[in-house]
């Protein structure tokens, strides 16, 4: 378990755990790039699906 030192007053230091450090600094942004990557992949998959659907509809209209 990692600890860091936080200044409580001018002469008192309190060791904080890693979780407490995350709480005082606003949390962890480590997962944000993963969510962005998953969103980009999902968007690309949806675009490919829609392009294939439009192409299939175009081929159907041309041949019938």
Short mmCIF file of C-alpha atoms in Angstrom, two decimals, residues 48-61:
data_model
loop_
_atom_site.label_atom_id
_atom_site.label_comp_id
_atom_site.label_asym_id
_atom_site.label_seq_id
_atom_site.Cartn_x
_atom_site.Cartn_y
_atom_site.Cartn_z
CA UNK A 48 -19.24 0.51 -40.91
CA UNK A 49 -22.61 -1.13 -40.25
CA UNK A 50 -24.52 1.87 -41.63
CA UNK A 51 -22.26 2.06 -44.68
CA UNK A 52 -22.82 -1.63 -45.40
CA UNK A 53 -26.57 -1.21 -44.99
CA UNK A 54 -26.63 1.78 -47.34
CA UNK A 55 -24.50 -0.07 -49.88
CA UNK A 56 -26.81 -3.08 -49.73
CA UNK A 57 -29.87 -0.87 -50.20
CA UNK A 58 -28.19 0.85 -53.17
CA UNK A 59 -27.34 -2.48 -54.81
CA UNK A 60 -30.88 -3.70 -54.24
CA UNK A 61 -32.39 -0.56 -55.81
#
